[in-house]
Structure formats: structure tokens, C-alpha cells
XYZ file of C-alpha atoms in Angstrom:
696
model
C -47.169 25.085 -0.184
C -44.352 22.703 -1.050
C -44.566 20.396 -4.090
C -43.487 16.777 -3.502
C -43.006 14.261 -6.369
C -43.116 10.473 -6.074
C -41.095 7.977 -8.143
C -43.786 8.001 -10.870
C -43.565 11.817 -11.060
C -47.011 12.348 -9.519
C -47.134 15.677 -7.644
C -48.563 16.321 -4.178
C -48.888 19.493 -2.064
C -47.985 19.885 1.608
C -47.327 22.591 4.189
C -44.081 22.291 6.115
C -41.756 24.053 8.494
C -38.282 23.879 6.946
C -34.748 24.539 8.091
C -32.459 25.210 5.109
C -28.664 25.022 5.297
C -26.356 26.672 2.733
C -22.580 26.379 3.036
C -19.422 27.219 1.143
C -18.819 24.759 -1.711
C -22.419 24.234 -2.593
C -23.817 22.284 0.342
C -27.582 22.667 0.422
C -29.722 20.532 2.681
C -33.170 20.646 4.247
C -34.764 19.318 7.397
C -38.443 19.814 7.931
C -41.731 18.818 9.500
C -44.846 18.181 7.390
C -48.022 19.382 9.158
C -50.621 19.473 6.390
C -50.842 17.332 3.249
C -52.337 13.929 3.941
C -51.215 12.317 0.667
C -47.611 13.225 1.373
C -47.715 12.193 5.024
C -49.295 8.850 4.195
C -47.274 7.874 1.135
C -43.853 9.530 1.380
C -41.208 6.912 0.570
C -37.816 6.282 -0.985
C -37.236 8.152 -4.230
C -39.467 11.130 -3.386
C -38.266 14.624 -4.234
C -39.415 18.162 -3.487
C -38.842 21.661 -4.849
C -37.962 24.440 -2.434
C -36.961 27.949 -3.576
C -36.719 26.663 -7.175
C -34.250 23.883 -6.325
C -34.776 20.116 -6.375
C -34.023 18.101 -3.220
C -34.110 14.330 -2.638
C -35.693 12.973 0.543
C -33.147 10.781 2.342
C -34.831 10.163 5.736
C -38.356 10.508 7.099
C -39.986 9.720 10.452
C -43.735 9.497 10.982
C -45.171 10.678 14.304
C -48.628 9.140 14.770
C -49.240 10.993 18.005
C -48.810 14.456 16.485
C -49.795 13.351 12.956
C -46.651 14.850 11.451
C -43.727 13.610 9.355
C -40.160 14.791 9.953
C -37.818 14.518 6.991
C -34.358 15.443 5.770
C -33.347 16.071 2.164
C -30.274 17.002 0.164
C -29.918 18.851 -3.090
C -30.311 16.453 -6.032
C -26.745 16.964 -7.275
C -25.204 15.556 -4.090
C -27.619 12.656 -3.938
C -27.176 11.603 -7.559
C -23.388 11.870 -7.410
C -23.341 9.699 -4.271
C -25.407 7.013 -5.993
C -23.186 6.538 -9.052
C -19.782 4.862 -8.996
C -16.473 5.184 -10.831
C -15.295 1.652 -11.548
C -11.674 2.434 -12.378
C -8.415 2.726 -10.414
C -5.997 5.560 -11.205
C -2.388 6.107 -10.128
C 0.135 8.846 -10.825
C -0.259 12.487 -11.764
C -3.099 13.798 -13.924
C -4.481 17.252 -14.796
C -7.360 18.340 -12.543
C -9.700 18.400 -15.529
C -8.938 14.737 -16.275
C -10.160 13.659 -12.840
C -13.315 15.714 -13.272
C -13.956 14.481 -16.806
C -14.176 10.985 -15.378
C -16.388 12.026 -12.458
C -18.880 14.029 -14.527
C -19.139 11.599 -17.461
C -22.723 10.435 -18.061
C -24.058 12.053 -14.857
C -26.271 14.666 -16.508
C -24.168 17.435 -14.942
C -21.590 19.706 -16.601
C -19.183 22.205 -15.129
C -17.615 25.587 -15.763
C -14.219 26.449 -14.277
C -12.492 29.807 -13.772
C -9.886 28.502 -11.301
C -6.382 27.422 -12.297
C -5.374 24.078 -10.760
C -2.056 22.316 -11.424
C -1.886 18.584 -12.064
C -1.568 16.458 -8.938
C -0.960 12.835 -8.007
C -3.330 10.223 -6.600
C -2.711 6.650 -5.531
C -5.402 3.976 -5.971
C -7.958 6.683 -6.759
C -11.297 5.317 -7.871
C -13.521 2.276 -7.267
C -15.936 4.284 -5.128
C -18.969 6.528 -5.471
C -18.391 9.737 -7.400
C -19.212 12.041 -4.507
C -16.648 10.427 -2.209
C -14.029 10.747 -4.947
C -15.142 14.338 -5.438
C -14.517 14.990 -1.727
C -11.151 13.304 -1.945
C -9.753 15.804 -4.434
C -11.211 19.035 -3.036
C -8.319 19.505 -0.599
C -5.743 19.262 -3.357
C -7.701 21.433 -5.769
C -8.438 24.197 -3.187
C -11.365 25.508 -5.223
C -14.956 26.393 -4.364
C -18.157 25.879 -6.301
C -21.869 26.459 -6.521
C -24.546 24.375 -8.203
C -27.118 26.010 -10.466
C -29.445 23.520 -12.081
C -27.255 20.959 -13.838
C -24.179 23.219 -14.015
C -21.452 23.293 -11.360
C -19.535 26.591 -11.323
C -15.966 26.387 -10.007
C -14.111 29.510 -8.840
C -10.997 30.180 -6.730
C -13.268 31.489 -3.933
C -17.001 32.033 -3.597
C -18.715 35.180 -2.437
C -17.981 38.919 -2.326
C -16.198 41.315 0.021
C -19.196 43.260 1.306
C -19.318 46.546 3.170
C -21.972 45.037 5.431
C -21.241 45.724 9.099
C -22.809 43.508 11.748
C -22.711 45.199 15.156
C -23.909 44.323 18.620
C -27.195 46.064 19.596
C -27.687 47.219 15.987
C -28.378 44.059 13.964
C -26.524 41.451 16.041
C -28.447 39.613 18.757
C -25.809 37.276 20.138
C -22.288 36.176 19.257
C -20.108 33.252 20.295
C -16.405 33.114 19.401
C -14.399 29.893 19.693
C -10.649 29.569 19.035
C -8.455 26.474 18.827
C -4.659 26.722 18.694
C -3.858 23.080 19.408
C -2.587 22.693 15.821
C -0.882 26.106 15.648
C 2.564 25.937 13.989
C 5.129 28.281 12.459
C 7.399 25.713 10.762
C 6.859 22.619 8.674
C 8.708 20.035 6.618
C 7.647 17.828 3.729
C 9.068 14.564 2.396
C 8.100 13.314 -1.069
C 9.259 10.675 -3.546
C 12.585 8.819 -3.335
C 15.062 9.352 -6.179
C 14.980 5.558 -6.599
C 11.423 4.366 -5.848
C 12.699 0.856 -5.080
C 15.314 2.041 -2.561
C 14.099 3.762 0.619
C 17.706 4.675 1.460
C 18.046 6.826 -1.668
C 17.770 10.621 -1.570
C 14.239 11.907 -0.969
C 12.448 15.046 -2.175
C 12.452 17.418 0.832
C 11.099 20.945 1.458
C 10.657 23.221 4.475
C 8.470 26.247 5.190
C 8.500 29.093 7.744
C 5.324 31.084 8.273
C 5.256 34.910 8.560
C 4.805 34.401 12.337
C 7.979 32.319 12.666
C 10.306 35.159 13.745
C 7.710 36.580 16.167
C 7.278 33.364 18.168
C 10.804 31.965 17.780
C 12.496 33.868 20.701
C 10.049 32.343 23.207
C 9.131 28.940 21.737
C 11.674 28.273 19.011
C 10.296 26.647 15.875
C 6.706 25.532 16.520
C 6.637 22.510 14.233
C 3.690 20.998 12.420
C 3.371 17.267 11.835
C 5.533 16.554 8.733
C 3.901 15.872 5.385
C 5.314 12.499 4.297
C 3.868 11.270 1.020
C 5.860 9.471 -1.689
C 3.264 10.485 -4.286
C 4.709 14.023 -4.325
C 7.301 14.236 -7.104
C 7.176 18.021 -7.671
C 8.730 20.292 -5.015
C 6.227 23.126 -5.513
C 3.269 20.813 -4.930
C 4.840 19.399 -1.766
C 5.685 22.893 -0.497
C 2.083 23.999 -1.048
C 0.844 21.104 1.090
C 3.268 21.978 3.905
C 2.359 25.675 3.720
C -1.345 24.846 3.877
C -0.814 22.676 6.971
C 1.194 25.364 8.799
C -0.731 28.511 7.868
C -4.156 27.079 8.591
C -3.404 25.391 11.884
C -5.046 28.124 14.010
C -8.821 27.827 13.927
C -11.359 30.583 14.688
C -15.102 29.996 14.615
C -17.809 32.647 15.092
C -21.539 31.883 15.317
C -23.987 34.791 14.913
C -27.744 35.178 15.173
C -28.650 38.000 12.831
C -31.799 40.052 12.775
C -33.208 40.059 9.222
C -33.365 43.757 8.430
C -34.826 43.453 4.939
C -38.326 44.013 6.269
C -37.316 47.434 7.652
C -35.450 48.603 4.552
C -31.845 47.773 5.453
C -29.629 48.485 2.417
C -27.971 45.052 2.127
C -29.546 41.631 1.844
C -28.528 38.726 4.034
C -25.043 37.755 2.894
C -24.398 34.429 1.128
C -21.878 31.665 1.986
C -18.418 32.785 0.955
C -19.104 36.497 1.517
C -16.901 38.558 3.801
C -18.572 40.824 6.354
C -17.269 42.978 9.204
C -18.366 41.946 12.690
C -18.057 44.263 15.710
C -18.869 43.178 19.284
C -17.393 45.459 21.954
C -18.436 43.039 24.734
C -16.151 40.351 23.261
C -13.483 42.870 22.197
C -13.902 41.523 18.666
C -13.676 43.593 15.491
C -12.624 41.831 12.316
C -13.573 40.869 8.786
C -14.804 37.272 8.730
C -16.042 34.899 6.078
C -19.463 33.309 6.102
C -19.072 29.533 5.977
C -22.647 28.416 6.552
C -26.104 30.009 6.646
C -29.001 28.191 8.323
C -32.488 29.644 7.849
C -35.862 28.624 9.292
C -39.079 28.983 7.254
C -42.632 28.693 8.572
C -45.442 26.842 6.789
C -46.199 29.978 4.760
C -42.640 30.033 3.400
C -41.613 33.108 5.398
C -38.100 33.164 6.827
C -38.265 33.453 10.600
C -34.687 32.976 11.763
C -31.171 33.023 10.322
C -28.015 31.674 11.945
C -24.665 32.474 10.330
C -21.453 30.546 10.998
C -18.257 32.438 10.183
C -14.643 31.489 10.578
C -11.140 30.953 9.207
C -10.766 27.241 9.754
C -8.211 25.366 7.655
C -9.446 25.149 4.105
C -9.591 21.370 4.017
C -11.625 21.212 7.239
C -13.841 24.229 6.687
C -14.974 23.046 3.291
C -16.022 19.601 4.488
C -19.488 18.919 5.844
C -20.727 15.742 7.475
C -21.510 12.696 5.411
C -25.111 13.021 6.588
C -25.468 15.962 4.225
C -23.524 14.030 1.543
C -20.343 16.133 1.813
C -18.828 18.843 -0.403
C -17.550 18.893 -3.922
C -14.795 20.367 -6.080
C -14.519 20.312 -9.885
C -12.229 21.182 -12.849
C -12.056 22.437 -16.451
C -13.660 20.818 -19.505
C -14.508 22.116 -22.959
C -17.906 23.837 -23.001
C -20.522 21.516 -24.605
C -23.595 22.806 -26.423
C -25.942 21.657 -23.666
C -23.923 23.748 -21.194
C -24.634 26.912 -23.195
C -28.293 25.943 -23.259
C -28.325 25.726 -19.470
C -26.650 29.138 -19.216
C -29.367 30.680 -21.356
C -31.994 29.030 -19.171
C -30.304 30.240 -15.984
C -30.162 33.801 -17.283
C -33.789 33.629 -18.386
C -34.947 32.285 -15.026
C -32.966 34.920 -13.128
C -34.404 37.786 -15.195
C -37.997 36.560 -15.005
C -37.816 35.769 -11.295
C -36.317 39.136 -10.275
C -38.414 41.613 -8.309
C -36.882 45.031 -8.798
C -37.076 48.479 -7.254
C -36.337 51.279 -9.762
C -34.733 54.528 -8.494
C -34.212 57.645 -10.650
C -31.191 59.581 -9.343
C -28.553 62.037 -10.546
C -26.325 59.023 -11.221
C -28.922 57.554 -13.549
C -31.502 54.792 -13.336
C -30.633 52.328 -10.542
C -32.380 48.952 -10.307
C -32.085 47.065 -7.009
C -33.223 43.474 -6.394
C -35.862 43.561 -3.654
C -34.817 40.181 -2.271
C -31.057 40.837 -2.451
C -29.957 44.461 -2.460
C -26.387 43.413 -3.308
C -27.639 42.906 -6.889
C -27.669 46.331 -8.566
C -27.890 47.519 -12.181
C -27.094 51.132 -13.134
C -27.904 52.846 -16.442
C -26.625 56.329 -17.258
C -24.867 58.279 -20.004
C -21.579 56.491 -19.302
C -23.045 53.046 -19.918
C -24.580 50.062 -18.119
C -23.116 48.348 -15.056
C -24.067 45.165 -13.149
C -22.958 44.754 -9.520
C -23.243 41.921 -6.998
C -21.817 43.858 -4.031
C -24.328 46.668 -3.635
C -22.779 48.951 -6.232
C -19.231 49.017 -4.856
C -17.814 47.477 -8.037
C -19.233 46.696 -11.485
C -17.515 43.570 -12.780
C -19.857 43.450 -15.778
C -20.237 46.746 -17.640
C -20.679 48.359 -21.049
C -19.081 51.814 -21.520
C -17.587 53.818 -24.359
C -14.239 52.209 -23.526
C -15.587 48.727 -24.197
C -17.256 45.763 -22.521
C -16.043 44.400 -19.176
C -17.201 40.909 -18.162
C -15.873 37.935 -16.195
C -17.745 35.529 -18.493
C -19.369 35.773 -21.915
C -21.723 33.036 -23.138
C -23.112 32.649 -26.640
C -23.505 30.324 -29.587
C -21.458 32.711 -31.788
C -19.054 35.486 -30.774
C -18.116 37.511 -33.864
C -15.709 40.431 -34.215
C -12.581 41.830 -35.814
C -9.962 40.696 -33.295
C -9.601 38.645 -30.136
C -6.569 38.572 -27.826
C -5.669 36.620 -24.704
C -2.432 37.239 -22.832
C -0.610 35.575 -19.923
C 1.216 37.362 -17.124
C 4.536 36.507 -18.798
C 3.549 38.412 -21.960
C 2.758 35.349 -24.068
C -0.327 36.059 -26.194
C -2.680 34.600 -28.803
C -4.241 37.079 -31.220
C -7.037 36.160 -33.615
C -7.552 38.793 -36.285
C -8.421 38.859 -39.994
C -8.816 35.099 -39.989
C -5.276 34.476 -38.687
C -4.286 33.198 -35.232
C -0.882 34.616 -34.243
C 1.327 33.383 -31.384
C 3.533 36.108 -29.895
C 5.706 37.039 -26.919
C 5.772 40.811 -26.587
C 6.815 41.934 -30.101
C 8.330 38.579 -31.134
C 6.036 36.457 -33.311
C 6.567 32.677 -33.139
C 4.119 31.606 -35.847
C 0.476 31.508 -36.892
C -2.480 29.480 -38.110
C -3.639 31.030 -41.374
C -5.240 30.345 -44.745
C -3.205 29.361 -47.796
C -3.934 30.827 -51.231
C -3.503 29.793 -54.838
C -0.382 31.455 -56.235
C -2.049 32.183 -59.578
C -5.516 33.346 -58.503
C -4.944 34.473 -54.900
C -8.020 32.484 -53.825
C -7.885 30.621 -50.467
C -7.388 26.895 -50.991
C -6.585 25.556 -47.496
C -4.828 26.439 -44.255
C -1.361 26.096 -42.756
C 0.361 26.179 -39.371
C 3.750 27.801 -39.772
C 6.537 28.962 -37.487
C 8.859 31.910 -37.833
C 12.483 31.081 -38.617
C 14.405 30.623 -35.368
C 11.383 29.429 -33.337
C 10.092 25.945 -32.544
C 6.783 24.455 -33.603
C 5.872 21.344 -31.641
C 2.972 18.911 -31.258
C 3.266 17.524 -27.744
C 1.842 14.676 -25.666
C 0.959 15.370 -22.038
C 2.978 13.426 -19.446
C 1.977 11.938 -16.092
C 3.929 14.667 -14.257
C 1.781 17.447 -15.709
C 4.252 18.573 -18.387
C 4.482 17.423 -22.010
C 6.955 15.971 -24.486
C 7.137 16.563 -28.265
C 5.869 13.968 -30.738
C 6.413 16.072 -33.883
C 8.633 19.155 -33.998
C 9.991 21.723 -36.430
C 13.318 22.722 -34.803
C 14.607 26.282 -34.530
C 17.306 25.431 -37.112
C 14.734 24.758 -39.854
C 14.506 27.256 -42.725
C 12.541 27.455 -45.952
C 15.692 26.442 -47.838
C 16.621 23.667 -45.365
C 13.335 22.222 -44.162
C 13.722 19.942 -41.127
C 11.492 18.082 -38.721
C 11.921 15.692 -35.817
C 9.679 12.696 -35.137
C 9.883 11.455 -31.537
C 6.809 9.229 -31.420
C 6.078 5.716 -32.657
C 4.222 5.054 -35.920
C 0.966 3.206 -35.159
C -0.346 2.829 -38.732
C 0.909 1.521 -42.102
C 3.404 3.689 -43.967
C 1.684 4.293 -47.311
C 2.757 6.573 -50.167
C 0.887 7.545 -53.343
C 3.793 9.544 -54.703
C 4.045 9.234 -58.523
C 7.038 7.183 -59.584
C 7.275 5.230 -56.331
C 8.281 5.863 -52.734
C 11.759 7.019 -51.765
C 13.478 6.559 -48.418
C 17.014 7.828 -48.557
C 20.022 9.061 -46.594
C 23.294 10.649 -47.680
C 25.477 7.731 -46.509
C 23.641 4.879 -44.752
C 20.074 3.629 -44.304
C 19.233 1.111 -41.550
C 16.115 -0.933 -40.773
C 15.684 -2.387 -37.273
C 13.042 -4.705 -35.835
C 14.396 -4.889 -32.243
C 13.650 -1.379 -30.994
C 16.623 0.211 -32.741
C 19.295 -1.731 -30.836
C 20.663 -3.383 -33.986
C 20.150 -3.141 -37.725
C 18.749 -6.177 -39.548
C 18.892 -4.498 -42.988
C 21.373 -1.879 -44.163
C 21.939 -0.022 -47.398
C 25.148 1.882 -48.154
C 26.596 3.097 -51.415
C 27.162 0.006 -53.546
C 26.234 -2.551 -50.847
C 23.180 -4.046 -49.132
C 23.637 -6.061 -45.918
C 21.245 -8.406 -44.110
C 21.709 -9.667 -40.533
C 19.768 -12.812 -39.678
C 17.761 -15.160 -41.886
C 16.621 -13.967 -45.306
C 13.402 -15.374 -46.807
C 11.858 -14.879 -50.228
C 8.190 -15.928 -50.427
C 6.842 -17.307 -53.705
C 9.730 -15.879 -55.681
C 13.392 -16.473 -56.484
C 16.666 -14.890 -55.448
C 18.182 -13.482 -58.647
C 21.224 -11.671 -59.856
C 20.436 -9.250 -62.686
C 22.959 -9.590 -65.525
C 23.372 -7.459 -68.627
C 23.167 -9.537 -71.805
C 23.116 -8.728 -75.530
C 19.352 -9.156 -75.308
C 18.699 -6.995 -72.277
C 18.990 -7.509 -68.514
C 18.284 -11.077 -67.480
C 17.715 -12.688 -64.074
C 19.962 -15.537 -62.948
C 18.235 -17.402 -60.089
C 20.161 -18.708 -57.094
C 20.541 -22.495 -56.678
C 18.358 -23.790 -53.793
C 19.070 -26.851 -51.593
C 17.087 -28.573 -48.854
C 20.012 -28.131 -46.440
C 22.506 -25.359 -45.744
C 25.635 -26.052 -47.827
C 28.760 -24.110 -48.812
C 30.627 -25.233 -51.964
C 33.828 -24.822 -53.902
C 34.940 -25.921 -57.398
C 38.393 -26.640 -58.846
C 40.479 -28.703 -61.311
C 43.243 -31.289 -60.776
C 45.432 -33.978 -62.335
C 46.557 -37.315 -60.961
C 50.281 -38.142 -60.997
C 52.336 -41.123 -62.068
C 51.025 -42.965 -58.989
C 47.464 -42.317 -60.261
C 46.574 -40.160 -57.172
C 46.544 -36.525 -56.171
C 45.877 -34.720 -52.850
C 43.495 -31.734 -53.014
C 43.756 -29.395 -50.028
C 40.552 -27.588 -49.018
C 40.950 -23.808 -49.173
C 41.514 -22.620 -45.562
C 38.782 -19.963 -45.935
C 36.344 -22.559 -47.241
C 37.385 -24.845 -44.385
C 36.393 -22.030 -41.963
C 32.914 -21.946 -43.526
C 32.118 -25.671 -43.557
C 32.138 -28.298 -40.828
C 34.184 -31.230 -42.158
C 33.394 -33.254 -39.029
C 30.141 -33.844 -40.836
C 30.263 -35.844 -44.071
C 30.943 -33.633 -47.064
C 30.548 -34.458 -50.720
C 33.041 -34.332 -53.641
C 31.727 -34.599 -57.188
C 34.185 -35.452 -60.001
C 34.058 -34.790 -63.734
C 36.624 -36.465 -66.096
C 38.558 -34.311 -68.523
C 40.536 -37.340 -69.890
C 39.903 -40.931 -70.914
C 40.033 -42.323 -67.367
C 37.875 -43.262 -64.416
C 38.074 -41.228 -61.169
C 37.004 -41.724 -57.543
C 37.621 -40.199 -54.119
C 39.817 -42.607 -52.267
C 40.086 -40.582 -49.003
C 38.244 -37.686 -47.267
C 40.287 -35.899 -44.598
C 39.385 -32.928 -42.384
C 41.124 -30.362 -44.628
C 41.858 -32.382 -47.757
C 40.649 -35.213 -49.959
C 42.517 -37.622 -52.324
C 41.367 -38.352 -55.874
C 42.479 -41.589 -57.622
C 42.278 -42.649 -61.279
C 42.843 -45.852 -63.272
C 45.318 -44.072 -65.548
C 48.285 -41.860 -64.662
C 48.428 -38.132 -65.492
C 44.661 -37.859 -65.915
C 42.844 -34.447 -65.714
C 39.527 -33.898 -63.908
C 37.230 -31.281 -62.291
C 36.004 -31.476 -58.675
C 33.084 -29.826 -56.812
C 33.024 -29.774 -53.013
C 29.837 -29.290 -50.927
C 29.967 -29.186 -47.109
C 27.477 -28.227 -44.381
C 27.794 -24.612 -43.234
C 29.199 -24.204 -39.760
C 26.448 -23.407 -37.201
C 23.690 -24.634 -39.491
C 24.673 -28.304 -39.830
C 21.322 -29.732 -38.645
C 18.969 -27.459 -40.589
C 16.799 -29.056 -43.225
C 13.748 -27.472 -44.829
C 13.345 -25.149 -41.821
C 9.725 -24.429 -40.770
C 9.147 -20.659 -40.981
C 6.115 -20.981 -38.652
C 4.124 -18.850 -41.099
C 0.637 -20.094 -42.012
C -1.415 -19.627 -45.161
C -3.476 -17.115 -43.173
C -0.293 -15.166 -42.424
C 0.575 -15.130 -46.093
C -2.889 -13.871 -47.004
C -2.246 -10.829 -44.832
C 0.877 -9.995 -46.811
C -0.575 -7.846 -49.564
C 0.240 -9.082 -53.049
C 1.917 -12.340 -51.999
C -1.127 -14.515 -52.724
C -3.383 -12.647 -55.191
C -7.030 -13.723 -54.869
C -6.010 -16.402 -52.359
C -4.467 -18.638 -55.073
C -1.391 -20.154 -53.418
C 1.416 -20.674 -55.901
C 2.746 -23.493 -53.731
C 3.048 -27.161 -54.622
C 1.480 -29.339 -51.959
C 0.271 -32.882 -51.521
C -2.671 -31.712 -49.421
């Protein structure tokens, strides 16, 4: 009996014949005919689901046959359906890490993922604004990974399946075989063309690579270079990525497809279970002169109304990866995924998966000289061995034990748990770079050279821990980096290799995005040995500069709600002498003079003062008598003025004020600042009380 569920989660039972399809990269679909179950046949509609072999499927099509009183339907695994019915409403361009694409695709879908494949960042153009499954399909070719779906977790690996010792042979367990080859796309040489050195100039130099396959020299004497269609894509900016695309196109241009009808030998005690998609098996058919190891791409099984498997068809082949992984849109395509941090709910699903697997297993126990051997009755590739050497778990019939516990330690491809506790942990790259976590300290090393560590700090007096520190060894670099669009990264904060404890140094490459605030007792210091500059135009020019004994300002200088003062030392302390303010921009000069016998005198304007003021505009001369006479200005010239008196040989003082060159028309200039702007300037207007005289 099969359980169907309607949109209100009401359950109904039915008996069906079902054809189930499993393929590499997770494709799972059903097609079936419902014979018994009147409620289902009468009411089946959009949004109905069913469970088959402990997996949920969504009904996508159904056809009612009144003559035979049956209903034919097709269904896809829930993951594919749900991903196809949710969209990503963003558009992305440029290069991003694989995990970044997948973070966006998996967000808020109810699905998480686990990745053990390494995928370099790659570029996309106008990626997005579509359903998530289509976008998933779009990146599988570039990622070249495979996956399986278990519940709400998608597992990503470099390649699915195992290399089995299963041999399928004509007249033994092989009924029929059909081999099809296609060499229309066969090639031994390829070229790739990527981005231009100047993206706006298509005549500039272009990224270019070429590739020769291992078969190049063999076929060259007869055919020369057998060339593939060039890869021409300006989105490629990294030579290695472009070369990989060319290599993939050349090496996978020769297609082989093998379709087999296998006799299910489980019922007669055959050692190995039916292989799964992704597994490699050896096929021998003397009639076709074929003997080779092939990979299972798709398994199609028929089940009768009692749930018994009656027929299995296996499709094997070595088609190009991008083509072999894709299935038709009618089965909602295939998927690839990438790395994310493991969330708590993911661990919960792993515990549930392990629990379900253990409780659902039906096991045959054998007692042998090798120890106790447990074999899964439904899949004899799953074997557990227990003996004096330890415990081993195998998925390839006992050929290898990738998960094991022995006296030498624990071997496992994955370890899941809420807490992993121990004395030391170490991870190491192929280049010898390693991270070691021991005694509460994380050390970064390359072979025997230690770069630095993350460790606790202690109180110098008591020795008690009081915090933690990240420190680098002298001669090494410590850097906090920001990832770039090309897949690399650039430093934002860095301790250079030249830094020492006696000469502490750091480099800041990023931009400050928050206020610069200091609580240092005694005030905040910003200093340099010779010159300190402040710029507000991106560092092109300084608007404020401090050197020894001098402060310079370029541009206008404003003082809000205060005065410009010179501090002078007096007998009663240091006193402020405010600057004289005018409504317009004037430059002045002061001097003394004396009229002659003719009661006049010419006063020449100092040439330097003349350079500062514009005498084409009216300037003012103020006179003060130092003798018993009357004085007036009888003439104002461009670079002089004449003072007259009513008595000869009379002394006086003069003050000249002229408009500053370049600022002749300025008068009470509007700063464009508002009261609201001033309120944002901390301390300028305490409590909102403007110290400004106004008529309003």
C-alpha cells in the first residue's frame, strides 16, 4: 500500500504499479498507475504527495482512465519540486565563491547542505532572476560535483558511488546489452579565449589558452589536430579556470552509452546488491566484444502493487560530465551545491538519518574466523566487521573500511556531533600548512616553522587567564583580509613581517566606517615625527596640515559659535586676543605720515599689500591727526593715495582697508549649514540652545 496525502494533510491508501528512476546527482522520479484506492483515484489533485520507500514525492501530472478505472501519475522527489517553485529575485555578476552561490539558493528553503568537494570561485553573468532549481542546474557544469538528497540535507561529493567488484556477464546475470557510441564531437585539441586586457577595447590583448589531449600524438599523423569548438567567454579572467573548461570540452567529446537489463540475483543469494547510481561495475559481453569498467548513470526499477521489484534497467556510460549529469526538465533536472557552515538543525538531521538507517536495517549475522560480520540483507555492499583488531564499516562489500576503530585510532570520512572533545586536533594541507589545536591554543605552522597562534592571555601577577590574543611570530605576517571578486583576498588590517615587540607596527588598508572615538585618559593623541595631514578629498590634497611650529589650512576656515583667538602671555596669565571680524573680506595696512610745506603728501601702497587687495574696487583710508590740523584724502590712486591738511608739516596716522583679491564680492557668505546640521555637531549647541542672535 502507498500512502497519499492531500493539501490538508489527510492521508489515503492506494495500491499502485510504480516505475522508479534514480540517477547520478540525486534525480529521483516516479511514474505509476493506481489500480485500487477509490478515494485517491477520485480526489487526486494538485498539491498531493506520496511516500515511497521512505521518501516524499510530489505529484506533478495525473491522467484518469474511466474505461479501465485507473489513474496514471508522475511524481518527483519533494526537493526538486520545492526548489523549482521558489525564485531568486536578484541578479549577480562577476566571480564569487561556490558557497556564496549556494548560500543564496538554499536560504529559507528548509534544506541545508554538506560539502566534501573543493570548488574554486567562478564567474557568472546576469545570474539570477529565475527559479532556484534552474539556477542550480546552471552552475552544476562549472562546479563538477555530484550530490544525493537525504531528507532535508543535500550531500555534495566530488563523485558519487563506489568502485565495486561486481561483475555483470552475459548468460550469468546479464540478459541483454546495447552499446551506443558517438564520436561526432571527438577532439584532441582545443583553444579558449577569455577576458580582454581592456574590457572596453575588443582589439586589446585577450586571455588565451590551449590544450592537447593524451590522444593528440596518436591521431595527429593521420588527421592532424582534431579541434574542438573554441571556448570563447569574456567572463573567464583566470587562465586555470579557462583551461579547465577547454580540457573538459576536449576530453569528454567521445560519448559511450550502455543499457543493461540485469537479473536481480538477491533472491538467490548473490553476494552483492544491485549497484547504485554512481557505482562502477565491470561488464563483460563476449558477443559484443565488450569488457570494461563502466559507471552506472541511471537505475530504473519496476514495482508491482505489492511493492516487490520486478524489473531493473541500468544505464551506464561515460558521456561528457555536463551532459551526463543533466536530466530532462520533465523530471525537474539535476542539482549541484556548495559549502556552508554547519547549522544546528543540520546536526539534528544527521542524528535522525543515522537513527532511521540503524532502525530500518535488516541484518544477517555471520560468525567467522575473521570475527562477527554483519551484512545488510537488502544491500550486501553494506558490511560491518567486529573482531579483536577493532570495528570496521564498509559500503563496498568489505573491500575497504573507510570508517573504522582500531588500536591505531579512528578512521572516518565524516564525524558529526554536538561536542567533539579531546587533547589535540590537527588539519594539514598538501603543501604542509597546518592548524593545530592543543592545550587551548590554536597554532598556525608550515612544517616546523610557526607563524603565530590564538591563545589565552594571563595576569602577570597571578598567572590567571584574563582574555585571549592573536599573535604572530617575529618575521611573519598577520593579516585580516577581505575576499575579492576574483576569488582571492586583500588585506584590511596587517601586522607586517618587520614588526617586533620593540617596534610595533601595523598597516590599515581599509576605510573607517564609524566614528573615531578615544577614552584615553588625558586626551587623544594623533602624531607623526615630522608632518601630519588631514584630507577630505580622498587623499589627493591636504586641507589641514601640522608641522613643527606651524599649522596650515587650505580652503575656507569656519569657527562656529566661538572666536578666533591668539593666546598671549600676560603678567596675569595667558589671555585670548580675539580676531577682528568684518562682514566682507578685507586686507588692511597701517602707517604714519606728515604733510609738507604744500600741505600734501603722497603715500605709496606697499607692493605686497597691493598684491593682496584689488584697488580697482573702492578702498578705504582712515586718518587720525597727531597735530593741531585737519586732514582728508584728496586722491585715491591704484597704488597710492594723497593726504592733504589745512596746515603745513602736520603729522597723522593712516589705516588702509581694501577688498581681498579673488573675494571682492563676498559678503556674509551663506555656509549652507542648517540648525539641524549644527545639532548633529556634538557640543556645538548644548541642549539645543542656539547661541546665535536672530530676528526670527
